Amino acid sequence: MKINEAKEQIKFAAQCYLERDDYGQYRIPLQEQRPLFLVGPPGIAKTAIASQAAEELHLGFVSYSMTHHTRQSALGLPFISERSFQGKTVKISEYTMSEIVASVYSVMEDTGIREGILFLDELNCVSETLAPSMLRFLQFKEFGQYRIPDGWVIVTAGNPPEYNAEARHFDIVTWDRVKKITVEPDYEAWRSYAVRQGIHPLITSYLDTRSRDFYSVETTVDGTEFVTARGWMDLSSMLKLYEQQGFPVDENLIGQYVQ
């Protein structure tokens, strides 16, 4: 589906998940609030649409890339504590609060906003040691012994394995715990976003006449040739600085972003 459609699906799901009954209970129980999984080629602004959905719904927003996380940073560090069972004191392993859960609480404290979207990118690239814990997280919203606060909707994302050698194919058990949303490149939706972000007008002028060049991934005899939405945005920032510094803008620069 197109980017704007995917954003609407995120907003619809978030509003349904956060709907409460007359007794203040969520109408969809927490364990049935499936995380959304945006799957699509790299650089098409999956993170941006999740952030925009949170902003438009006036929700908090926390974003993490799971490729940067070890089991320890996601679950917390283990430590030994003492507990009493039937009059006996025993030593057991517990975990500190994970970095991800702690960040959610920090945003709540800093902004005063109690509900939000937790966005976890590259979900299908987690390490093998973390994968079992992520499966539990998808269903119970828990990292180790700590749970994501009530009122936080989980949105995840990943690239198909053909684009990322580190990505894994999900099995049925995992797919049955998420809401899958396949996202496609969408120039018109991206253009509206890019203009609001102040993209260099040379880029929009070019793409308005050659929109087929907006996004492409192609394998050739010389290797993989690609251009992504992320590449255009990064090129825009560099173009502005090159012009300010009086540096020449030529194919050498453009080829570093449009490969």
PDB file of C-alpha atoms in Angstrom:
ATOM      1  CA  MET A   1       0.000   0.000   0.000  1.00  0.00           C
ATOM      2  CA  LYS A   2       1.024   3.636  -0.400  1.00  0.00           C
ATOM      3  CA  ILE A   3       2.760   5.556   2.376  1.00  0.00           C
ATOM      4  CA  ASN A   4      -0.255   7.698   3.267  1.00  0.00           C
ATOM      5  CA  GLU A   5      -2.446   4.595   3.425  1.00  0.00           C
ATOM      6  CA  ALA A   6       0.065   2.940   5.763  1.00  0.00           C
ATOM      7  CA  LYS A   7       0.069   6.003   8.000  1.00  0.00           C
ATOM      8  CA  GLU A   8      -3.721   5.927   8.168  1.00  0.00           C
ATOM      9  CA  GLN A   9      -3.613   2.253   9.121  1.00  0.00           C
ATOM     10  CA  ILE A  10      -1.227   3.096  11.974  1.00  0.00           C
ATOM     11  CA  LYS A  11      -3.529   5.867  13.165  1.00  0.00           C
ATOM     12  CA  PHE A  12      -6.648   3.689  12.929  1.00  0.00           C
ATOM     13  CA  ALA A  13      -4.992   0.866  14.887  1.00  0.00           C
ATOM     14  CA  ALA A  14      -3.638   3.230  17.552  1.00  0.00           C
ATOM     15  CA  GLN A  15      -7.034   4.838  18.096  1.00  0.00           C
ATOM     16  CA  CYS A  16      -8.725   1.440  18.365  1.00  0.00           C
ATOM     17  CA  TYR A  17      -6.084   0.088  20.750  1.00  0.00           C
ATOM     18  CA  LEU A  18      -6.398   3.166  22.982  1.00  0.00           C
ATOM     19  CA  GLU A  19     -10.215   3.125  23.048  1.00  0.00           C
ATOM     20  CA  ARG A  20     -11.567   2.456  26.541  1.00  0.00           C
ATOM     21  CA  ASP A  21     -14.946   1.256  27.775  1.00  0.00           C
ATOM     22  CA  ASP A  22     -17.118   2.893  30.421  1.00  0.00           C
ATOM     23  CA  TYR A  23     -14.999   1.294  33.144  1.00  0.00           C
ATOM     24  CA  GLY A  24     -11.730   2.676  31.838  1.00  0.00           C
ATOM     25  CA  GLN A  25     -10.548  -0.667  30.459  1.00  0.00           C
ATOM     26  CA  TYR A  26      -9.131  -1.019  26.961  1.00  0.00           C
ATOM     27  CA  ARG A  27     -11.792  -2.419  24.660  1.00  0.00           C
ATOM     28  CA  ILE A  28      -9.126  -4.555  22.987  1.00  0.00           C
ATOM     29  CA  PRO A  29      -7.163  -6.329  25.752  1.00  0.00           C
ATOM     30  CA  LEU A  30      -3.424  -5.606  25.780  1.00  0.00           C
ATOM     31  CA  GLN A  31      -2.481  -9.163  24.842  1.00  0.00           C
ATOM     32  CA  GLU A  32      -4.671  -8.872  21.723  1.00  0.00           C
ATOM     33  CA  GLN A  33      -3.189  -5.550  20.602  1.00  0.00           C
ATOM     34  CA  ARG A  34      -0.984  -6.892  17.854  1.00  0.00           C
ATOM     35  CA  PRO A  35       2.068  -4.768  17.007  1.00  0.00           C
ATOM     36  CA  LEU A  36       2.029  -3.388  13.485  1.00  0.00           C
ATOM     37  CA  PHE A  37       4.862  -4.545  11.209  1.00  0.00           C
ATOM     38  CA  LEU A  38       5.679  -2.286   8.257  1.00  0.00           C
ATOM     39  CA  VAL A  39       7.581  -4.245   5.636  1.00  0.00           C
ATOM     40  CA  GLY A  40       9.038  -2.616   2.551  1.00  0.00           C
ATOM     41  CA  PRO A  41      12.239  -1.741   0.718  1.00  0.00           C
ATOM     42  CA  PRO A  42      14.861   0.404   2.467  1.00  0.00           C
ATOM     43  CA  GLY A  43      14.753   4.180   2.565  1.00  0.00           C
ATOM     44  CA  ILE A  44      11.044   4.732   1.833  1.00  0.00           C
ATOM     45  CA  ALA A  45      10.376   6.646   5.078  1.00  0.00           C
ATOM     46  CA  LYS A  46       8.844   3.946   7.277  1.00  0.00           C
ATOM     47  CA  THR A  47      10.164   5.668  10.394  1.00  0.00           C
ATOM     48  CA  ALA A  48       8.827   9.021   9.212  1.00  0.00           C
ATOM     49  CA  ILE A  49       5.268   7.782   8.737  1.00  0.00           C
ATOM     50  CA  ALA A  50       5.213   6.251  12.228  1.00  0.00           C
ATOM     51  CA  SER A  51       6.504   9.531  13.670  1.00  0.00           C
ATOM     52  CA  GLN A  52       3.925  11.535  11.713  1.00  0.00           C
ATOM     53  CA  ALA A  53       1.122   9.261  12.902  1.00  0.00           C
ATOM     54  CA  ALA A  54       2.166   9.848  16.516  1.00  0.00           C
ATOM     55  CA  GLU A  55       2.396  13.603  15.967  1.00  0.00           C
ATOM     56  CA  GLU A  56      -1.017  13.828  14.297  1.00  0.00           C
ATOM     57  CA  LEU A  57      -2.600  11.850  17.154  1.00  0.00           C
ATOM     58  CA  HIS A  58      -0.739  13.941  19.784  1.00  0.00           C
ATOM     59  CA  LEU A  59       1.000  10.856  21.131  1.00  0.00           C
ATOM     60  CA  GLY A  60       4.506  10.383  22.462  1.00  0.00           C
ATOM     61  CA  PHE A  61       7.075   8.774  20.173  1.00  0.00           C
ATOM     62  CA  VAL A  62      10.145   6.625  20.849  1.00  0.00           C
ATOM     63  CA  SER A  63      12.202   5.101  18.035  1.00  0.00           C
ATOM     64  CA  TYR A  64      14.854   2.382  18.163  1.00  0.00           C
ATOM     65  CA  SER A  65      16.747   0.344  15.590  1.00  0.00           C
ATOM     66  CA  MET A  66      16.943  -3.241  16.770  1.00  0.00           C
ATOM     67  CA  THR A  67      20.169  -3.845  14.836  1.00  0.00           C
ATOM     68  CA  HIS A  68      21.963  -1.844  17.546  1.00  0.00           C
ATOM     69  CA  HIS A  69      20.622  -3.898  20.428  1.00  0.00           C
ATOM     70  CA  THR A  70      22.124  -6.860  22.155  1.00  0.00           C
ATOM     71  CA  ARG A  71      20.161  -9.110  24.461  1.00  0.00           C
ATOM     72  CA  GLN A  72      21.526  -7.119  27.402  1.00  0.00           C
ATOM     73  CA  SER A  73      20.472  -3.681  26.161  1.00  0.00           C
ATOM     74  CA  ALA A  74      16.983  -4.897  25.244  1.00  0.00           C
ATOM     75  CA  LEU A  75      16.317  -7.051  28.295  1.00  0.00           C
ATOM     76  CA  GLY A  76      18.486  -5.270  30.848  1.00  0.00           C
ATOM     77  CA  LEU A  77      21.605  -6.462  32.640  1.00  0.00           C
ATOM     78  CA  PRO A  78      21.307  -9.453  34.989  1.00  0.00           C
ATOM     79  CA  PHE A  79      22.007  -9.077  38.683  1.00  0.00           C
ATOM     80  CA  ILE A  80      21.661 -11.297  41.735  1.00  0.00           C
ATOM     81  CA  SER A  81      19.016 -10.417  44.317  1.00  0.00           C
ATOM     82  CA  GLU A  82      17.569 -12.138  47.358  1.00  0.00           C
ATOM     83  CA  ARG A  83      13.999 -13.327  47.786  1.00  0.00           C
ATOM     84  CA  SER A  84      12.222 -15.105  50.598  1.00  0.00           C
ATOM     85  CA  PHE A  85      10.278 -18.278  49.859  1.00  0.00           C
ATOM     86  CA  GLN A  86       8.546 -20.206  52.659  1.00  0.00           C
ATOM     87  CA  GLY A  87      10.781 -18.636  55.253  1.00  0.00           C
ATOM     88  CA  LYS A  88      14.007 -19.260  53.357  1.00  0.00           C
ATOM     89  CA  THR A  89      16.196 -16.620  51.681  1.00  0.00           C
ATOM     90  CA  VAL A  90      17.387 -17.607  48.232  1.00  0.00           C
ATOM     91  CA  LYS A  91      19.410 -15.846  45.549  1.00  0.00           C
ATOM     92  CA  ILE A  92      17.847 -15.389  42.132  1.00  0.00           C
ATOM     93  CA  SER A  93      18.696 -13.605  38.888  1.00  0.00           C
ATOM     94  CA  GLU A  94      16.790 -10.450  38.009  1.00  0.00           C
ATOM     95  CA  TYR A  95      17.297  -7.817  35.333  1.00  0.00           C
ATOM     96  CA  THR A  96      17.743  -4.089  35.371  1.00  0.00           C
ATOM     97  CA  MET A  97      15.208  -2.080  33.379  1.00  0.00           C
ATOM     98  CA  SER A  98      15.938  -2.326  29.669  1.00  0.00           C
ATOM     99  CA  GLU A  99      17.125   0.704  27.737  1.00  0.00           C
ATOM    100  CA  ILE A 100      14.026   0.621  25.536  1.00  0.00           C
ATOM    101  CA  VAL A 101      11.501   0.542  28.386  1.00  0.00           C
ATOM    102  CA  ALA A 102      13.460   3.203  30.271  1.00  0.00           C
ATOM    103  CA  SER A 103      13.315   5.494  27.223  1.00  0.00           C
ATOM    104  CA  VAL A 104       9.534   5.211  27.098  1.00  0.00           C
ATOM    105  CA  TYR A 105       9.266   6.239  30.742  1.00  0.00           C
ATOM    106  CA  SER A 106      11.686   9.122  30.119  1.00  0.00           C
ATOM    107  CA  VAL A 107       9.514  10.487  27.313  1.00  0.00           C
ATOM    108  CA  MET A 108       6.438  10.216  29.514  1.00  0.00           C
ATOM    109  CA  GLU A 109       8.218  12.123  32.273  1.00  0.00           C
ATOM    110  CA  ASP A 110       9.667  14.788  29.972  1.00  0.00           C
ATOM    111  CA  THR A 111       6.488  15.484  27.984  1.00  0.00           C
ATOM    112  CA  GLY A 112       3.697  14.580  30.399  1.00  0.00           C
ATOM    113  CA  ILE A 113       2.115  12.517  27.593  1.00  0.00           C
ATOM    114  CA  ARG A 114       0.988   9.142  28.928  1.00  0.00           C
ATOM    115  CA  GLU A 115       0.245   7.374  25.632  1.00  0.00           C
ATOM    116  CA  GLY A 116       2.406   6.951  22.582  1.00  0.00           C
ATOM    117  CA  ILE A 117       3.946   4.885  19.817  1.00  0.00           C
ATOM    118  CA  LEU A 118       7.069   2.802  20.334  1.00  0.00           C
ATOM    119  CA  PHE A 119       8.708   2.265  16.946  1.00  0.00           C
ATOM    120  CA  LEU A 120      11.192  -0.605  16.592  1.00  0.00           C
ATOM    121  CA  ASP A 121      12.975  -0.662  13.237  1.00  0.00           C
ATOM    122  CA  GLU A 122      14.764  -3.633  11.627  1.00  0.00           C
ATOM    123  CA  LEU A 123      12.735  -6.073  13.715  1.00  0.00           C
ATOM    124  CA  ASN A 124      13.621  -8.996  11.466  1.00  0.00           C
ATOM    125  CA  CYS A 125      17.349  -8.335  11.952  1.00  0.00           C
ATOM    126  CA  VAL A 126      17.548  -9.090  15.676  1.00  0.00           C
ATOM    127  CA  SER A 127      20.241 -11.514  16.777  1.00  0.00           C
ATOM    128  CA  GLU A 128      19.436 -15.181  17.315  1.00  0.00           C
ATOM    129  CA  THR A 129      19.955 -14.768  21.067  1.00  0.00           C
ATOM    130  CA  LEU A 130      17.390 -11.966  21.199  1.00  0.00           C
ATOM    131  CA  ALA A 131      14.816 -13.523  18.843  1.00  0.00           C
ATOM    132  CA  PRO A 132      12.988 -15.662  21.485  1.00  0.00           C
ATOM    133  CA  SER A 133      12.625 -12.633  23.753  1.00  0.00           C
ATOM    134  CA  MET A 134      11.291 -10.556  20.854  1.00  0.00           C
ATOM    135  CA  LEU A 135       8.632 -13.184  20.203  1.00  0.00           C
ATOM    136  CA  ARG A 136       7.440 -12.814  23.781  1.00  0.00           C
ATOM    137  CA  PHE A 137       7.594  -9.045  23.461  1.00  0.00           C
ATOM    138  CA  LEU A 138       5.320  -9.069  20.413  1.00  0.00           C
ATOM    139  CA  GLN A 139       2.587 -10.789  22.398  1.00  0.00           C
ATOM    140  CA  PHE A 140       3.031  -9.525  25.952  1.00  0.00           C
ATOM    141  CA  LYS A 141       4.896  -6.186  25.442  1.00  0.00           C
ATOM    142  CA  GLU A 142       7.563  -7.319  27.904  1.00  0.00           C
ATOM    143  CA  PHE A 143      11.343  -7.038  27.845  1.00  0.00           C
ATOM    144  CA  GLY A 144      12.655  -9.331  30.574  1.00  0.00           C
ATOM    145  CA  GLN A 145      10.601  -8.628  33.689  1.00  0.00           C
ATOM    146  CA  TYR A 146       9.578  -5.126  32.577  1.00  0.00           C
ATOM    147  CA  ARG A 147       6.585  -4.331  30.403  1.00  0.00           C
ATOM    148  CA  ILE A 148       5.947  -1.419  28.078  1.00  0.00           C
ATOM    149  CA  PRO A 149       3.541   0.975  29.896  1.00  0.00           C
ATOM    150  CA  ASP A 150      -0.148   0.641  29.110  1.00  0.00           C
ATOM    151  CA  GLY A 151      -1.215   3.084  26.411  1.00  0.00           C
ATOM    152  CA  TRP A 152       1.847   2.602  24.217  1.00  0.00           C
ATOM    153  CA  VAL A 153       1.179   1.129  20.784  1.00  0.00           C
ATOM    154  CA  ILE A 154       3.941  -0.964  19.244  1.00  0.00           C
ATOM    155  CA  VAL A 155       4.837  -0.277  15.597  1.00  0.00           C
ATOM    156  CA  THR A 156       7.711  -2.200  14.038  1.00  0.00           C
ATOM    157  CA  ALA A 157       9.359  -2.264  10.628  1.00  0.00           C
ATOM    158  CA  GLY A 158      11.794  -4.225   8.514  1.00  0.00           C
ATOM    159  CA  ASN A 159      13.118  -4.799   5.017  1.00  0.00           C
ATOM    160  CA  PRO A 160      12.410  -7.958   3.005  1.00  0.00           C
ATOM    161  CA  PRO A 161      15.383 -10.351   3.124  1.00  0.00           C
ATOM    162  CA  GLU A 162      16.179  -9.711  -0.545  1.00  0.00           C
ATOM    163  CA  TYR A 163      17.247  -6.176   0.413  1.00  0.00           C
ATOM    164  CA  ASN A 164      19.099  -6.992   3.620  1.00  0.00           C
ATOM    165  CA  ALA A 165      21.427  -9.936   4.109  1.00  0.00           C
ATOM    166  CA  GLU A 166      20.912  -9.732   7.882  1.00  0.00           C
ATOM    167  CA  ALA A 167      17.113  -9.952   7.666  1.00  0.00           C
ATOM    168  CA  ARG A 168      15.339 -13.199   8.503  1.00  0.00           C
ATOM    169  CA  HIS A 169      12.137 -14.675   7.150  1.00  0.00           C
ATOM    170  CA  PHE A 170       9.467 -14.742   9.872  1.00  0.00           C
ATOM    171  CA  ASP A 171       7.783 -18.026  10.625  1.00  0.00           C
ATOM    172  CA  ILE A 172       4.018 -18.428  11.023  1.00  0.00           C
ATOM    173  CA  VAL A 173       4.283 -18.134  14.810  1.00  0.00           C
ATOM    174  CA  THR A 174       5.749 -14.638  14.455  1.00  0.00           C
ATOM    175  CA  TRP A 175       3.426 -13.517  11.652  1.00  0.00           C
ATOM    176  CA  ASP A 176       0.475 -14.587  13.787  1.00  0.00           C
ATOM    177  CA  ARG A 177       1.463 -12.012  16.406  1.00  0.00           C
ATOM    178  CA  VAL A 178       1.663  -8.904  14.207  1.00  0.00           C
ATOM    179  CA  LYS A 179      -0.439  -6.834  11.821  1.00  0.00           C
ATOM    180  CA  LYS A 180       1.479  -6.911   8.544  1.00  0.00           C
ATOM    181  CA  ILE A 181       1.443  -3.777   6.392  1.00  0.00           C
ATOM    182  CA  THR A 182       3.350  -3.887   3.108  1.00  0.00           C
ATOM    183  CA  VAL A 183       4.559  -0.413   2.135  1.00  0.00           C
ATOM    184  CA  GLU A 184       5.485   0.712  -1.380  1.00  0.00           C
ATOM    185  CA  PRO A 185       7.425   3.753  -2.639  1.00  0.00           C
ATOM    186  CA  ASP A 186       5.078   6.706  -3.159  1.00  0.00           C
ATOM    187  CA  TYR A 187       6.516   9.857  -4.728  1.00  0.00           C
ATOM    188  CA  GLU A 188       3.495  12.131  -4.274  1.00  0.00           C
ATOM    189  CA  ALA A 189       3.194  11.373  -0.547  1.00  0.00           C
ATOM    190  CA  TRP A 190       6.950  11.682  -0.065  1.00  0.00           C
ATOM    191  CA  ARG A 191       7.010  14.975  -1.999  1.00  0.00           C
ATOM    192  CA  SER A 192       4.503  16.580   0.380  1.00  0.00           C
ATOM    193  CA  TYR A 193       6.596  15.487   3.350  1.00  0.00           C
ATOM    194  CA  ALA A 194       9.866  16.562   1.718  1.00  0.00           C
ATOM    195  CA  VAL A 195       8.561  20.034   0.898  1.00  0.00           C
ATOM    196  CA  ARG A 196       7.485  20.528   4.518  1.00  0.00           C
ATOM    197  CA  GLN A 197      11.008  19.494   5.545  1.00  0.00           C
ATOM    198  CA  GLY A 198      12.504  22.117   3.221  1.00  0.00           C
ATOM    199  CA  ILE A 199      13.979  19.840   0.564  1.00  0.00           C
ATOM    200  CA  HIS A 200      16.151  21.532  -2.039  1.00  0.00           C
ATOM    201  CA  PRO A 201      13.887  22.691  -4.921  1.00  0.00           C
ATOM    202  CA  LEU A 202      16.280  21.305  -7.540  1.00  0.00           C
ATOM    203  CA  ILE A 203      15.400  17.797  -6.381  1.00  0.00           C
ATOM    204  CA  THR A 204      11.632  18.257  -6.544  1.00  0.00           C
ATOM    205  CA  SER A 205      11.956  20.038  -9.899  1.00  0.00           C
ATOM    206  CA  TYR A 206      13.869  17.079 -11.290  1.00  0.00           C
ATOM    207  CA  LEU A 207      11.598  14.405  -9.812  1.00  0.00           C
ATOM    208  CA  ASP A 208       8.424  16.214 -10.886  1.00  0.00           C
ATOM    209  CA  THR A 209       9.424  15.541 -14.485  1.00  0.00           C
ATOM    210  CA  ARG A 210      11.064  12.146 -13.866  1.00  0.00           C
ATOM    211  CA  SER A 211       9.140  10.604 -10.979  1.00  0.00           C
ATOM    212  CA  ARG A 212      10.194   7.106 -12.096  1.00  0.00           C
ATOM    213  CA  ASP A 213      13.672   8.029 -10.814  1.00  0.00           C
ATOM    214  CA  PHE A 214      12.351   8.586  -7.282  1.00  0.00           C
ATOM    215  CA  TYR A 215      12.973   5.034  -6.116  1.00  0.00           C
ATOM    216  CA  SER A 216      14.756   2.156  -7.769  1.00  0.00           C
ATOM    217  CA  VAL A 217      16.733  -0.938  -6.781  1.00  0.00           C
ATOM    218  CA  GLU A 218      18.227  -2.895  -9.652  1.00  0.00           C
ATOM    219  CA  THR A 219      20.835  -5.620  -9.883  1.00  0.00           C
ATOM    220  CA  THR A 220      23.133  -5.216 -12.883  1.00  0.00           C
ATOM    221  CA  VAL A 221      26.326  -6.847 -14.117  1.00  0.00           C
ATOM    222  CA  ASP A 222      28.194  -4.052 -12.318  1.00  0.00           C
ATOM    223  CA  GLY A 223      26.433  -4.638  -9.002  1.00  0.00           C
ATOM    224  CA  THR A 224      23.367  -3.184  -7.324  1.00  0.00           C
ATOM    225  CA  GLU A 225      22.215   0.238  -8.487  1.00  0.00           C
ATOM    226  CA  PHE A 226      19.776   2.055  -6.251  1.00  0.00           C
ATOM    227  CA  VAL A 227      18.216   5.344  -5.300  1.00  0.00           C
ATOM    228  CA  THR A 228      15.980   5.794  -2.261  1.00  0.00           C
ATOM    229  CA  ALA A 229      13.878   8.466  -0.608  1.00  0.00           C
ATOM    230  CA  ARG A 230      16.505   8.647   2.139  1.00  0.00           C
ATOM    231  CA  GLY A 231      19.160   9.289  -0.482  1.00  0.00           C
ATOM    232  CA  TRP A 232      17.272  12.253  -1.938  1.00  0.00           C
ATOM    233  CA  MET A 233      16.789  13.817   1.508  1.00  0.00           C
ATOM    234  CA  ASP A 234      20.453  13.410   2.429  1.00  0.00           C
ATOM    235  CA  LEU A 235      21.529  14.802  -0.946  1.00  0.00           C
ATOM    236  CA  SER A 236      19.286  17.830  -0.355  1.00  0.00           C
ATOM    237  CA  SER A 237      21.030  18.679   2.909  1.00  0.00           C
ATOM    238  CA  MET A 238      24.448  18.439   1.280  1.00  0.00           C
ATOM    239  CA  LEU A 239      23.377  20.491  -1.751  1.00  0.00           C
ATOM    240  CA  LYS A 240      22.409  23.387   0.492  1.00  0.00           C
ATOM    241  CA  LEU A 241      25.757  23.344   2.273  1.00  0.00           C
ATOM    242  CA  TYR A 242      27.717  23.001  -0.983  1.00  0.00           C
ATOM    243  CA  GLU A 243      25.954  26.080  -2.331  1.00  0.00           C
ATOM    244  CA  GLN A 244      26.634  28.063   0.842  1.00  0.00           C
ATOM    245  CA  GLN A 245      30.330  27.138   0.708  1.00  0.00           C
ATOM    246  CA  GLY A 246      30.620  27.738  -3.022  1.00  0.00           C
ATOM    247  CA  PHE A 247      31.656  24.151  -3.720  1.00  0.00           C
ATOM    248  CA  PRO A 248      30.943  22.703  -7.188  1.00  0.00           C
ATOM    249  CA  VAL A 249      27.844  20.532  -7.462  1.00  0.00           C
ATOM    250  CA  ASP A 250      28.589  17.847 -10.028  1.00  0.00           C
ATOM    251  CA  GLU A 251      28.110  14.161 -10.806  1.00  0.00           C
ATOM    252  CA  ASN A 252      30.752  13.228  -8.268  1.00  0.00           C
ATOM    253  CA  LEU A 253      28.564  14.565  -5.443  1.00  0.00           C
ATOM    254  CA  ILE A 254      25.255  13.309  -6.790  1.00  0.00           C
ATOM    255  CA  GLY A 255      26.634   9.837  -7.450  1.00  0.00           C
ATOM    256  CA  GLN A 256      27.499   9.478  -3.765  1.00  0.00           C
ATOM    257  CA  TYR A 257      23.761   9.568  -2.925  1.00  0.00           C
ATOM    258  CA  VAL A 258      22.096   8.360  -6.143  1.00  0.00           C
ATOM    259  CA  GLN A 259      23.985   5.156  -6.789  1.00  0.00           C
TER     260      GLN A 259
END
